[in-house]
Structures are given as C-alpha cells and as structure tokens.
C-alpha cells in the first residue's frame, strides 16, 4: 500500500511540475490560440495533480 501512495504522490508532483512549466511559458507565447491552449493545459495539469494528491492522501487512511 505504501507503494501506491508513493506512486500517487510522484504523479502529483510530475503534474504540478508540468503546470509550473506551462505557467512560466505562458509569458513567452505570442499568439492568442497558444495562450488559450496553455491555459487549458495548466488547468488540466493542476486538476491531475490535485486528484492524484487527494487519492494518495485518501489511501493513507485505509
């Protein structure tokens, strides 16, 4: 069970890292559609990070 928790926390950290990288590259995007795509990716990555973090947190109590 400890491996499952570790995997979910690791995936959460990877998604958080991807969200941070997409947020930093948002300033470098010049055209309008790529900025919208980056904003969608940031939301998707943060949702994935939050979901994996909550799953890992929940598995600690089982």
XYZ file of N, CA and C in Angstrom:
186
model
N 0.816 -1.192 0.000
C 0.000 0.000 0.000
C 0.865 1.264 0.000
N 2.019 1.170 0.635
C 2.910 2.327 0.674
C 3.412 2.676 -0.721
N 3.546 1.660 -1.586
C 3.980 1.918 -2.956
C 2.913 2.673 -3.743
N 1.673 2.351 -3.501
C 0.573 3.041 -4.174
C 0.538 4.506 -3.778
N 0.714 4.764 -2.499
C 0.732 6.150 -2.021
C 1.903 6.899 -2.646
N 3.068 6.269 -2.666
C 4.251 6.888 -3.258
C 4.037 7.185 -4.743
N 3.428 6.265 -5.462
C 3.170 6.465 -6.888
C 2.224 7.636 -7.112
N 1.154 7.726 -6.327
C 0.213 8.835 -6.492
C 0.866 10.177 -6.156
N 1.690 10.220 -5.116
C 2.390 11.460 -4.792
C 3.403 11.829 -5.867
N 4.055 10.848 -6.450
C 5.016 11.110 -7.514
C 4.317 11.645 -8.763
N 3.219 11.041 -9.123
C 2.448 11.520 -10.284
C 1.925 12.924 -10.027
N 1.507 13.186 -8.795
C 1.043 14.517 -8.432
C 2.161 15.541 -8.580
N 3.365 15.191 -8.165
C 4.498 16.102 -8.295
C 4.842 16.347 -9.763
N 4.730 15.321 -10.585
C 5.008 15.486 -12.021
C 3.983 16.415 -12.659
N 2.718 16.228 -12.334
C 1.684 17.121 -12.877
C 1.868 18.554 -12.386
N 2.248 18.726 -11.131
C 2.491 20.069 -10.614
C 3.672 20.717 -11.331
N 4.716 19.936 -11.584
C 5.859 20.448 -12.331
C 5.446 20.868 -13.743
N 4.651 20.057 -14.414
C 4.191 20.403 -15.766
C 3.337 21.666 -15.759
N 2.513 21.833 -14.724
C 1.693 23.041 -14.619
C 2.568 24.275 -14.412
N 3.617 24.147 -13.610
C 4.515 25.278 -13.380
C 5.253 25.646 -14.662
N 5.710 24.640 -15.396
C 6.418 24.900 -16.655
C 5.480 25.550 -17.668
N 4.246 25.095 -17.751
C 3.284 25.700 -18.681
C 2.960 27.127 -18.264
N 2.896 27.383 -16.957
C 2.619 28.737 -16.477
C 3.773 29.680 -16.806
N 4.994 29.201 -16.660
C 6.157 30.036 -16.977
C 6.222 30.321 -18.474
N 5.879 29.351 -19.297
C 5.943 29.555 -20.748
C 4.752 30.363 -21.268
N 3.794 30.659 -20.410
C 2.633 31.460 -20.836
C 3.058 32.863 -21.242
N 4.054 33.416 -20.571
C 4.528 34.756 -20.929
C 5.256 34.777 -22.261
N 5.834 33.655 -22.662
C 6.591 33.594 -23.910
C 5.701 33.365 -25.126
N 4.475 32.920 -24.913
C 3.561 32.674 -26.045
C 3.115 34.016 -26.611
N 3.121 34.128 -27.911
C 2.810 35.416 -28.527
C 1.432 35.449 -29.188
N 1.006 34.340 -29.722
C -0.269 34.344 -30.432
C -1.389 33.958 -29.480
N -2.605 34.322 -29.847
C -3.750 34.119 -28.971
C -4.122 32.652 -28.773
N -4.230 31.824 -29.836
C -4.634 30.429 -29.599
C -3.663 29.632 -28.722
N -2.345 29.786 -28.878
C -1.472 29.024 -27.978
C -1.647 29.416 -26.514
N -1.957 30.682 -26.244
C -2.186 31.082 -24.851
C -3.420 30.381 -24.294
N -4.448 30.247 -25.106
C -5.648 29.551 -24.646
C -5.354 28.073 -24.407
N -4.562 27.485 -25.295
C -4.188 26.082 -25.110
C -3.343 25.893 -23.855
N -2.433 26.826 -23.604
C -1.614 26.732 -22.403
C -2.458 26.876 -21.142
N -3.449 27.756 -21.183
C -4.331 27.922 -20.021
C -5.136 26.644 -19.772
N -5.574 25.985 -20.833
C -6.293 24.720 -20.678
C -5.374 23.634 -20.130
N -4.126 23.616 -20.622
C -3.168 22.631 -20.124
C -2.848 22.856 -18.654
N -2.723 24.127 -18.254
C -2.457 24.432 -16.850
C -3.593 23.915 -15.984
N -4.820 24.152 -16.402
C -5.974 23.658 -15.654
C -6.018 22.141 -15.588
N -5.700 21.508 -16.694
C -5.696 20.051 -16.746
C -4.609 19.460 -15.853
N -3.420 20.038 -15.913
C -2.316 19.549 -15.089
C -2.600 19.762 -13.599
N -3.149 20.910 -13.254
C -3.450 21.166 -11.838
C -4.562 20.254 -11.340
N -5.537 19.977 -12.190
C -6.602 19.043 -11.792
C -6.032 17.635 -11.593
N -5.132 17.225 -12.477
C -4.491 15.920 -12.317
C -3.640 15.851 -11.068
N -2.912 16.930 -10.778
C -2.080 16.961 -9.574
C -2.941 16.903 -8.320
N -4.015 17.649 -8.311
C -4.907 17.653 -7.148
C -5.580 16.302 -6.964
N -6.015 15.695 -8.062
C -6.667 14.391 -7.981
C -5.706 13.321 -7.450
N -4.497 13.287 -7.988
C -3.523 12.286 -7.530
C -3.103 12.530 -6.091
N -2.973 13.790 -5.709
C -2.627 14.099 -4.326
C -3.730 13.647 -3.377
N -4.975 13.929 -3.740
C -6.093 13.522 -2.881
C -6.233 12.001 -2.814
N -5.969 11.318 -3.911
C -6.001 9.858 -3.885
C -4.910 9.295 -2.979
N -3.710 9.854 -3.080
C -2.637 9.417 -2.200
C -2.942 9.709 -0.745
N -3.525 10.851 -0.483
C -3.894 11.231 0.885
C -4.974 10.297 1.430
N -5.916 9.940 0.570
C -7.015 9.054 0.998
C -6.505 7.641 1.305
N -5.561 7.150 0.505
C -5.047 5.802 0.709
C -4.220 5.673 1.986
N -3.818 6.772 2.564
C -3.061 6.709 3.818
C -3.920 6.185 4.954
N -5.220 6.356 4.862
C -6.102 6.015 5.965
C -6.804 4.668 5.781
N -6.403 3.906 4.758
C -7.003 2.580 4.558
C -6.061 1.493 4.955
